[in-house]
Amino acid sequence: MINFVEELTWRGMIQDIMPGTEKKLMEGPQAAYVGIDPTADSLHIGHLVSVMILKHFQRCGHKPIALVGGATGMIGDPSMKSAERNLLDEETLTHNVACLKAQLARFLDFDSDAPNKAELVNNYDWMKDYSFINFIRDIGKHITVNYMMAKDSVKKRLSRDSSEGMSFTEFSYQLMQGYDFYWLWKHKGCILQLGGSDQWGNITTGTELIRRMDGGEAFALTCPLIRKADGTKFGKTEKGNIWLDAERTSPYEFYQFWMNVADDDAERYIKIFTMLDRKTIEDLIAEHREDPGQRKLQKVLAREVTVMVHGRQAYDKAVEASQMLFSGNSEALRSLDEKTFLAVFGDVPSFDVPRAELPCGLLDLLAVKTGIFPSKGEARKMVQGNGVSLNKDKIADIDYQVGEKDIVNGHYILAQKGKKNYFIINVK
């Protein structure tokens, strides 16, 4: 068997580990789980660390269990939160759970005949018929309030200057998560819970519940919360989270996120977010340090993660779109689907032009129907100086007529002034 703890250690993916965990895992195949609350219908790259840990766990010969928290998702985990979450209704949660299950199947083997094939579970299945009276009688009596209050996730929340305080609903979260671990230990032989370092308190509540209720032994392992080298939060951009769902974050934007990480971050991320082996990664880091300007590390990181999440075809399109920005390839531009086109150029200035006003003269389009140029005279000079392009094609004829032939994706004309100034003309 591959040593799971050893593998995670060199990758920098262990924050806390309960004594005896490594020894137990080397005794033979074991089962471990990661819990994910279905607060949205897609995972984001903040979840990807835990998912990668499960992927490594399966590769090392063990059985991964992905728990989608249909029940705990109705409550909301107070860990690292300054305010209580909005509670989701059952219909929304059911939809989110189904979407997350489909995404997780990209990373883990659920369908083979292997003895360690992955399993998906939903804690709503064992919590939905558990009455409140029975739960506090059977489970609640084993964990004291003093024990729960000592957890960092509770202490930090209560110490914040907040008029809202912490509801009993949130306070009970760690008991429910602890019961999840107990249920999986009892019914699925799951001896290990994995998660982010902010989950240590909730996870160890589970190991304590297993010990107190049945005298059983269970283990805990957490990974560090990922930060950028400058200390800011990982996975956030001006537009918000980087999602794994292509409808929320396009493959092009996803690819660009990894391409644009800092050198120090790239050295850490390539260990955490790819399955490349140690020698390959160490060689890449050495090569990158010799010539950082080539951004070899970012290119390999972006390739590996984008292919893993979105597939090879989406990755190839993202690379093509990136290269198209720096080339004069009009065919490549016209081959972009609308979503990728808007992902590449969605932030550039845009102007609306009624379709009925086409065809029209180039100078009229650039200086009258839009504000790309302040006057026809300036537009004329730039055109004659070979400084204007439509859809990556240079236009040197001041009498050029712009029409349907110049529209891409049925709605857009990409105008370029000089080398770096892009404008979208929306034909409506």
Protein backbone atom coordinates (compact mmCIF):
# COMPACT_ATOMS: atom_id res chain seq x y z
CA MET A 1 0.00 0.00 0.00
CA ILE A 2 1.05 3.59 -0.61
CA ASN A 3 1.60 5.50 2.64
CA PHE A 4 -1.24 8.05 2.59
CA VAL A 5 0.14 10.20 5.44
CA GLU A 6 3.59 10.26 3.87
CA GLU A 7 2.09 11.31 0.54
CA LEU A 8 0.13 14.18 2.07
CA THR A 9 3.08 15.28 4.21
CA TRP A 10 5.44 16.06 1.32
CA ARG A 11 2.59 17.81 -0.47
CA GLY A 12 2.06 20.13 2.51
CA MET A 13 -1.50 18.89 3.01
CA ILE A 14 -1.51 18.02 6.73
CA GLN A 15 -2.26 20.51 9.49
CA ASP A 16 -3.34 18.26 12.39
CA ILE A 17 -3.35 14.50 12.71
CA MET A 18 -4.49 12.32 15.58
CA PRO A 19 -1.79 10.00 17.02
CA GLY A 20 -1.96 6.49 15.61
CA THR A 21 -3.59 7.52 12.31
CA GLU A 22 -0.66 6.61 10.07
CA LYS A 23 -0.12 3.26 11.80
CA LYS A 24 -3.81 2.37 11.46
CA LEU A 25 -3.86 3.20 7.75
CA MET A 26 -0.81 1.03 7.08
CA GLU A 27 -2.52 -2.00 8.61
CA GLY A 28 -4.67 -2.39 5.50
CA PRO A 29 -7.44 -0.69 3.51
CA GLN A 30 -9.60 1.63 5.62
CA ALA A 31 -12.57 3.91 5.00
CA ALA A 32 -12.52 7.69 5.55
CA TYR A 33 -14.96 10.47 4.79
CA VAL A 34 -15.12 14.17 4.00
CA GLY A 35 -18.28 16.15 4.65
CA ILE A 36 -19.51 18.85 2.26
CA ASP A 37 -22.47 21.09 3.04
CA PRO A 38 -24.67 21.62 -0.03
CA THR A 39 -25.07 25.39 0.42
CA ALA A 40 -24.77 25.84 -3.39
CA ASP A 41 -25.34 23.64 -6.43
CA SER A 42 -21.63 23.58 -7.24
CA LEU A 43 -18.35 23.00 -5.49
CA HIS A 44 -15.79 25.81 -5.63
CA ILE A 45 -12.02 25.52 -5.51
CA GLY A 46 -12.06 25.96 -1.74
CA HIS A 47 -13.66 22.48 -1.63
CA LEU A 48 -11.05 21.12 -3.99
CA VAL A 49 -8.46 20.58 -1.24
CA SER A 50 -10.70 18.10 0.60
CA VAL A 51 -11.71 16.44 -2.67
CA MET A 52 -8.04 15.99 -3.62
CA ILE A 53 -7.37 14.40 -0.23
CA LEU A 54 -10.14 11.88 -0.93
CA LYS A 55 -8.64 11.28 -4.38
CA HIS A 56 -5.23 10.56 -2.84
CA PHE A 57 -6.90 8.35 -0.24
CA GLN A 58 -8.45 6.19 -2.95
CA ARG A 59 -5.20 6.06 -4.93
CA CYS A 60 -3.44 4.79 -1.79
CA GLY A 61 -5.77 1.78 -1.72
CA HIS A 62 -8.37 3.02 0.78
CA LYS A 63 -12.12 3.59 0.45
CA PRO A 64 -13.26 7.24 0.25
CA ILE A 65 -16.72 8.28 1.39
CA ALA A 66 -18.10 11.64 0.30
CA LEU A 67 -20.81 12.82 2.67
CA VAL A 68 -23.11 15.47 1.26
CA GLY A 69 -24.76 17.08 4.26
CA GLY A 70 -28.41 17.32 3.36
CA ALA A 71 -29.27 17.47 7.08
CA THR A 72 -26.39 19.55 8.46
CA GLY A 73 -26.75 21.85 5.46
CA MET A 74 -30.11 22.88 6.87
CA ILE A 75 -28.30 24.25 9.94
CA GLY A 76 -24.99 25.74 8.81
CA ASP A 77 -21.56 25.26 10.35
CA PRO A 78 -20.51 28.16 12.62
CA SER A 79 -16.79 27.45 12.11
CA MET A 80 -14.95 30.53 10.77
CA LYS A 81 -18.28 32.34 10.30
CA SER A 82 -19.15 35.72 11.78
CA ALA A 83 -22.88 35.41 11.17
CA GLU A 84 -25.45 32.65 10.92
CA ARG A 85 -26.15 31.26 7.48
CA ASN A 86 -29.48 31.56 5.78
CA LEU A 87 -31.26 28.23 6.15
CA LEU A 88 -32.09 26.44 2.91
CA ASP A 89 -35.36 24.72 2.17
CA GLU A 90 -35.56 21.01 1.42
CA GLU A 91 -36.23 21.43 -2.30
CA THR A 92 -33.14 23.63 -2.78
CA LEU A 93 -31.00 21.23 -0.77
CA THR A 94 -32.20 18.23 -2.79
CA HIS A 95 -31.24 20.02 -6.01
CA ASN A 96 -27.82 21.03 -4.62
CA VAL A 97 -27.07 17.50 -3.39
CA ALA A 98 -27.77 16.02 -6.84
CA CYS A 99 -25.47 18.57 -8.51
CA LEU A 100 -22.62 17.95 -6.06
CA LYS A 101 -22.87 14.20 -6.53
CA ALA A 102 -22.39 14.62 -10.27
CA GLN A 103 -19.34 16.85 -9.75
CA LEU A 104 -17.67 14.53 -7.25
CA ALA A 105 -17.90 11.68 -9.76
CA ARG A 106 -15.27 13.50 -11.87
CA PHE A 107 -12.66 13.02 -9.19
CA LEU A 108 -13.46 9.69 -7.55
CA ASP A 109 -14.13 6.19 -8.85
CA PHE A 110 -17.70 5.35 -7.81
CA ASP A 111 -18.56 2.83 -10.51
CA SER A 112 -15.81 0.23 -10.84
CA ASP A 113 -15.71 -3.20 -9.22
CA ALA A 114 -12.72 -2.22 -7.07
CA PRO A 115 -13.14 -3.06 -3.38
CA ASN A 116 -12.19 0.52 -2.51
CA LYS A 117 -14.60 2.22 -4.90
CA ALA A 118 -15.92 5.51 -3.55
CA GLU A 119 -19.33 5.88 -1.95
CA LEU A 120 -21.68 8.84 -1.72
CA VAL A 121 -23.88 9.27 1.33
CA ASN A 122 -26.31 11.94 2.49
CA ASN A 123 -26.77 12.45 6.23
CA TYR A 124 -30.38 13.46 5.62
CA ASP A 125 -31.05 9.76 5.03
CA TRP A 126 -30.29 8.85 8.66
CA MET A 127 -31.37 12.12 10.28
CA LYS A 128 -34.78 12.67 8.66
CA ASP A 129 -36.63 10.19 10.88
CA TYR A 130 -34.59 10.77 14.03
CA SER A 131 -36.84 12.65 16.46
CA PHE A 132 -35.45 15.52 18.50
CA ILE A 133 -36.35 13.78 21.77
CA ASN A 134 -34.57 10.57 20.77
CA PHE A 135 -31.52 12.44 19.48
CA ILE A 136 -30.92 14.46 22.66
CA ARG A 137 -31.63 11.36 24.79
CA ASP A 138 -29.46 8.91 22.84
CA ILE A 139 -26.68 11.19 21.57
CA GLY A 140 -26.76 14.49 23.43
CA LYS A 141 -26.20 12.95 26.85
CA HIS A 142 -22.74 11.69 25.82
CA ILE A 143 -21.23 15.12 25.06
CA THR A 144 -21.23 17.82 27.76
CA VAL A 145 -21.89 21.50 27.15
CA ASN A 146 -18.49 22.20 28.73
CA TYR A 147 -16.84 20.01 26.07
CA MET A 148 -18.71 21.74 23.25
CA MET A 149 -18.02 25.25 24.62
CA ALA A 150 -14.27 24.53 24.69
CA LYS A 151 -14.12 24.13 20.91
CA ASP A 152 -12.36 26.96 19.07
CA SER A 153 -15.18 27.27 16.53
CA VAL A 154 -17.61 28.04 19.37
CA LYS A 155 -15.25 30.17 21.47
CA LYS A 156 -14.26 32.39 18.55
CA ARG A 157 -17.86 32.91 17.51
CA LEU A 158 -18.98 33.78 21.06
CA SER A 159 -16.05 36.14 21.65
CA ARG A 160 -16.84 38.28 18.62
CA ASP A 161 -18.59 41.55 19.26
CA SER A 162 -21.93 40.52 17.82
CA SER A 163 -25.38 41.43 19.01
CA GLU A 164 -26.76 38.31 17.33
CA GLY A 165 -24.78 35.82 19.40
CA MET A 166 -24.91 32.16 18.45
CA SER A 167 -28.18 30.30 18.06
CA PHE A 168 -28.84 26.88 19.56
CA THR A 169 -29.28 25.67 15.98
CA GLU A 170 -25.67 26.49 15.16
CA PHE A 171 -24.43 25.29 18.53
CA SER A 172 -25.92 21.86 17.84
CA TYR A 173 -24.04 21.56 14.54
CA GLN A 174 -20.96 19.89 16.03
CA LEU A 175 -23.16 17.31 17.76
CA MET A 176 -24.85 16.45 14.46
CA GLN A 177 -21.51 16.23 12.66
CA GLY A 178 -20.19 14.09 15.49
CA TYR A 179 -23.17 11.77 15.06
CA ASP A 180 -22.44 11.54 11.31
CA PHE A 181 -18.99 10.18 12.13
CA TYR A 182 -20.48 7.75 14.65
CA TRP A 183 -23.10 6.54 12.13
CA LEU A 184 -20.49 6.00 9.41
CA TRP A 185 -18.17 4.29 11.88
CA LYS A 186 -20.94 1.93 13.00
CA HIS A 187 -22.59 1.22 9.65
CA LYS A 188 -19.79 1.72 7.10
CA GLY A 189 -16.65 0.85 9.08
CA CYS A 190 -15.36 4.39 8.61
CA ILE A 191 -12.46 5.02 11.02
CA LEU A 192 -11.19 8.41 9.79
CA GLN A 193 -12.66 11.83 9.10
CA LEU A 194 -10.80 14.28 6.85
CA GLY A 195 -11.36 18.00 6.45
CA GLY A 196 -10.01 21.53 6.69
CA SER A 197 -8.24 22.68 9.84
CA ASP A 198 -11.30 24.73 10.83
CA GLN A 199 -13.12 21.39 11.22
CA TRP A 200 -10.78 19.93 13.85
CA GLY A 201 -13.18 20.63 16.71
CA ASN A 202 -16.17 19.11 14.95
CA ILE A 203 -14.17 16.07 13.84
CA THR A 204 -12.77 15.32 17.29
CA THR A 205 -16.29 15.58 18.72
CA GLY A 206 -17.07 12.62 16.46
CA THR A 207 -14.08 10.60 17.66
CA GLU A 208 -15.09 11.36 21.26
CA LEU A 209 -18.70 10.30 20.61
CA ILE A 210 -17.52 7.00 19.13
CA ARG A 211 -15.33 6.39 22.18
CA ARG A 212 -18.00 7.30 24.74
CA MET A 213 -20.91 5.49 23.09
CA ASP A 214 -19.26 2.24 21.99
CA GLY A 215 -15.70 2.36 23.28
CA GLY A 216 -14.57 2.49 19.65
CA GLU A 217 -11.46 4.00 18.12
CA ALA A 218 -11.53 6.59 15.36
CA PHE A 219 -9.09 9.10 13.91
CA ALA A 220 -8.87 12.63 12.54
CA LEU A 221 -6.72 14.38 9.93
CA THR A 222 -7.04 17.96 8.72
CA CYS A 223 -5.36 19.97 5.99
CA PRO A 224 -4.29 23.63 6.26
CA LEU A 225 -6.64 26.34 5.11
CA ILE A 226 -5.13 27.53 1.85
CA ARG A 227 -4.02 31.14 1.69
CA LYS A 228 -2.22 33.11 -1.00
CA ALA A 229 1.40 34.07 -0.38
CA ASP A 230 0.26 37.63 0.44
CA GLY A 231 -2.10 36.30 3.13
CA THR A 232 -5.34 36.97 1.26
CA LYS A 233 -8.06 34.36 0.85
CA PHE A 234 -7.51 31.63 -1.73
CA GLY A 235 -10.08 31.09 -4.46
CA LYS A 236 -11.66 34.53 -4.41
CA THR A 237 -11.57 37.06 -7.24
CA GLU A 238 -13.31 40.37 -7.81
CA LYS A 239 -16.17 38.36 -9.32
CA GLY A 240 -16.39 36.06 -6.29
CA ASN A 241 -15.72 32.33 -5.93
CA ILE A 242 -14.02 30.24 -8.59
CA TRP A 243 -16.61 27.50 -9.14
CA LEU A 244 -16.17 24.04 -10.65
CA ASP A 245 -19.42 24.43 -12.58
CA ALA A 246 -18.71 25.74 -16.08
CA GLU A 247 -21.98 27.72 -16.00
CA ARG A 248 -20.80 29.69 -12.96
CA THR A 249 -17.11 30.03 -13.87
CA SER A 250 -16.22 29.41 -17.50
CA PRO A 251 -13.35 27.01 -18.26
CA TYR A 252 -11.44 30.00 -19.69
CA GLU A 253 -11.80 31.99 -16.43
CA PHE A 254 -10.95 28.86 -14.46
CA TYR A 255 -7.81 28.30 -16.54
CA GLN A 256 -6.80 31.96 -16.22
CA PHE A 257 -7.12 31.83 -12.43
CA TRP A 258 -4.40 29.17 -12.23
CA MET A 259 -2.27 30.83 -14.91
CA ASN A 260 -2.19 34.05 -12.90
CA VAL A 261 -1.14 32.70 -9.50
CA ALA A 262 2.09 34.05 -8.01
CA ASP A 263 5.28 31.99 -8.28
CA ASP A 264 5.36 31.13 -4.56
CA ASP A 265 1.73 30.05 -4.68
CA ALA A 266 2.30 27.97 -7.82
CA GLU A 267 5.00 25.96 -6.01
CA ARG A 268 2.52 25.07 -3.25
CA TYR A 269 -0.57 24.65 -5.39
CA ILE A 270 0.99 22.21 -7.86
CA LYS A 271 1.59 19.82 -4.93
CA ILE A 272 -1.92 20.23 -3.56
CA PHE A 273 -4.12 20.41 -6.65
CA THR A 274 -2.49 17.94 -9.03
CA MET A 275 -1.71 14.23 -8.95
CA LEU A 276 1.77 14.69 -10.43
CA ASP A 277 4.44 12.65 -8.66
CA ARG A 278 7.12 14.11 -6.41
CA LYS A 279 10.03 13.94 -8.87
CA THR A 280 8.02 15.53 -11.67
CA ILE A 281 6.97 18.39 -9.40
CA GLU A 282 10.45 18.93 -7.97
CA ASP A 283 11.90 19.02 -11.52
CA LEU A 284 9.23 21.51 -12.60
CA ILE A 285 9.93 23.78 -9.62
CA ALA A 286 13.68 23.70 -10.33
CA GLU A 287 13.08 24.46 -14.01
CA HIS A 288 10.72 27.30 -13.12
CA ARG A 289 13.18 28.90 -10.71
CA GLU A 290 15.84 28.99 -13.44
CA ASP A 291 13.54 30.94 -15.76
CA PRO A 292 10.41 32.26 -13.99
CA GLY A 293 9.50 34.38 -17.00
CA GLN A 294 8.44 31.27 -18.93
CA ARG A 295 5.80 30.57 -16.24
CA LYS A 296 6.26 26.84 -16.79
CA LEU A 297 4.89 26.02 -13.35
CA GLN A 298 1.70 28.01 -13.88
CA LYS A 299 1.19 26.47 -17.32
CA VAL A 300 1.45 22.90 -16.02
CA LEU A 301 -0.69 23.71 -12.96
CA ALA A 302 -3.39 25.32 -15.11
CA ARG A 303 -3.33 22.37 -17.54
CA GLU A 304 -3.56 19.67 -14.88
CA VAL A 305 -6.37 21.27 -12.87
CA THR A 306 -8.41 22.45 -15.86
CA VAL A 307 -8.25 19.02 -17.55
CA MET A 308 -9.18 17.31 -14.27
CA VAL A 309 -12.18 19.58 -13.67
CA HIS A 310 -13.42 20.41 -17.18
CA GLY A 311 -11.83 17.89 -19.52
CA ARG A 312 -9.21 18.10 -22.26
CA GLN A 313 -11.44 19.75 -24.85
CA ALA A 314 -12.36 22.64 -22.55
CA TYR A 315 -8.70 23.08 -21.64
CA ASP A 316 -7.67 23.21 -25.31
CA LYS A 317 -10.31 25.86 -25.98
CA ALA A 318 -9.14 27.91 -23.00
CA VAL A 319 -5.54 27.81 -24.27
CA GLU A 320 -6.68 28.74 -27.77
CA ALA A 321 -8.69 31.67 -26.39
CA SER A 322 -5.69 32.86 -24.37
CA GLN A 323 -3.36 32.69 -27.37
CA MET A 324 -5.91 34.41 -29.57
CA LEU A 325 -5.63 37.56 -27.44
CA PHE A 326 -2.01 37.96 -28.49
CA SER A 327 -2.39 36.95 -32.11
CA GLY A 328 -4.15 38.24 -35.17
CA ASN A 329 -6.04 35.00 -35.71
CA SER A 330 -9.56 35.92 -36.76
CA GLU A 331 -10.49 32.26 -37.37
CA ALA A 332 -9.66 31.41 -33.76
CA LEU A 333 -11.84 34.30 -32.58
CA ARG A 334 -14.78 33.17 -34.71
CA SER A 335 -14.43 29.60 -33.42
CA LEU A 336 -15.00 30.68 -29.81
CA ASP A 337 -18.38 29.80 -28.38
CA GLU A 338 -20.36 32.73 -26.98
CA LYS A 339 -19.64 31.87 -23.33
CA THR A 340 -15.88 31.80 -23.90
CA PHE A 341 -16.04 34.94 -26.06
CA LEU A 342 -17.78 36.82 -23.25
CA ALA A 343 -15.42 35.37 -20.63
CA VAL A 344 -12.46 36.74 -22.59
CA PHE A 345 -13.92 40.10 -23.50
CA GLY A 346 -16.80 40.54 -21.06
CA ASP A 347 -15.04 43.29 -19.10
CA VAL A 348 -14.09 45.51 -22.03
CA PRO A 349 -16.17 48.63 -22.91
CA SER A 350 -19.22 47.85 -25.00
CA PHE A 351 -21.67 49.70 -27.23
CA ASP A 352 -25.09 48.72 -28.56
CA VAL A 353 -25.92 49.14 -32.23
CA PRO A 354 -29.31 48.19 -33.72
CA ARG A 355 -29.03 45.49 -36.36
CA ALA A 356 -31.24 47.57 -38.63
CA GLU A 357 -28.48 50.19 -38.88
CA LEU A 358 -26.13 47.75 -40.59
CA PRO A 359 -24.48 47.80 -43.03
CA CYS A 360 -22.79 51.11 -42.30
CA GLY A 361 -19.48 52.78 -42.98
CA LEU A 362 -16.54 51.89 -40.76
CA LEU A 363 -15.93 55.48 -39.65
CA ASP A 364 -19.62 55.95 -38.81
CA LEU A 365 -19.55 52.80 -36.68
CA LEU A 366 -16.39 53.78 -34.79
CA ALA A 367 -17.13 57.46 -34.16
CA VAL A 368 -20.88 58.08 -34.56
CA LYS A 369 -22.81 54.94 -33.65
CA THR A 370 -20.27 54.13 -30.90
CA GLY A 371 -17.81 56.18 -28.89
CA ILE A 372 -14.73 54.14 -29.74
CA PHE A 373 -13.25 57.28 -31.31
CA PRO A 374 -14.23 60.85 -30.38
CA SER A 375 -14.39 61.90 -34.04
CA LYS A 376 -14.36 60.57 -37.57
CA GLY A 377 -11.08 62.40 -38.14
CA GLU A 378 -9.30 60.47 -35.38
CA ALA A 379 -10.85 57.23 -36.58
CA ARG A 380 -9.67 57.92 -40.13
CA LYS A 381 -6.07 58.55 -39.01
CA MET A 382 -5.95 55.32 -36.98
CA VAL A 383 -7.45 53.27 -39.84
CA GLN A 384 -4.98 54.73 -42.33
CA GLY A 385 -2.17 54.01 -39.87
CA ASN A 386 -3.17 50.33 -39.82
CA GLY A 387 -4.23 50.59 -36.16
CA VAL A 388 -7.83 49.33 -36.35
CA SER A 389 -9.03 45.74 -36.41
CA LEU A 390 -12.45 44.14 -36.52
CA ASN A 391 -12.54 40.61 -35.16
CA LYS A 392 -8.72 40.48 -35.31
CA ASP A 393 -8.63 41.42 -39.01
CA LYS A 394 -6.81 44.67 -39.82
CA ILE A 395 -9.03 47.14 -41.68
CA ALA A 396 -7.11 49.73 -43.72
CA ASP A 397 -9.97 50.86 -46.00
CA ILE A 398 -11.72 53.99 -44.64
CA ASP A 399 -14.71 53.23 -46.92
CA TYR A 400 -15.13 49.67 -45.54
CA GLN A 401 -18.79 48.71 -45.04
CA VAL A 402 -19.49 46.84 -41.80
CA GLY A 403 -22.29 44.30 -42.11
CA GLU A 404 -23.57 40.83 -41.19
CA LYS A 405 -20.31 39.23 -42.36
CA ASP A 406 -18.52 40.97 -39.49
CA ILE A 407 -20.77 39.65 -36.72
CA VAL A 408 -19.53 36.73 -34.61
CA ASN A 409 -21.74 34.50 -32.48
CA GLY A 410 -24.78 36.21 -33.98
CA HIS A 411 -24.44 39.34 -31.84
CA TYR A 412 -20.92 40.75 -31.55
CA ILE A 413 -18.26 42.68 -33.38
CA LEU A 414 -14.88 42.95 -31.65
CA ALA A 415 -13.21 46.26 -32.42
CA GLN A 416 -9.57 46.84 -31.56
CA LYS A 417 -7.88 50.25 -31.40
CA GLY A 418 -4.12 49.95 -31.29
CA LYS A 419 -2.61 46.88 -29.63
CA LYS A 420 -4.44 46.67 -26.32
CA ASN A 421 -7.72 48.60 -26.52
CA TYR A 422 -10.66 46.28 -27.17
CA PHE A 423 -14.35 47.15 -27.53
CA ILE A 424 -17.41 44.98 -28.01
CA ILE A 425 -20.16 46.16 -30.30
CA ASN A 426 -23.42 44.44 -29.41
CA VAL A 427 -25.58 44.10 -32.47
CA LYS A 428 -29.20 43.96 -31.32
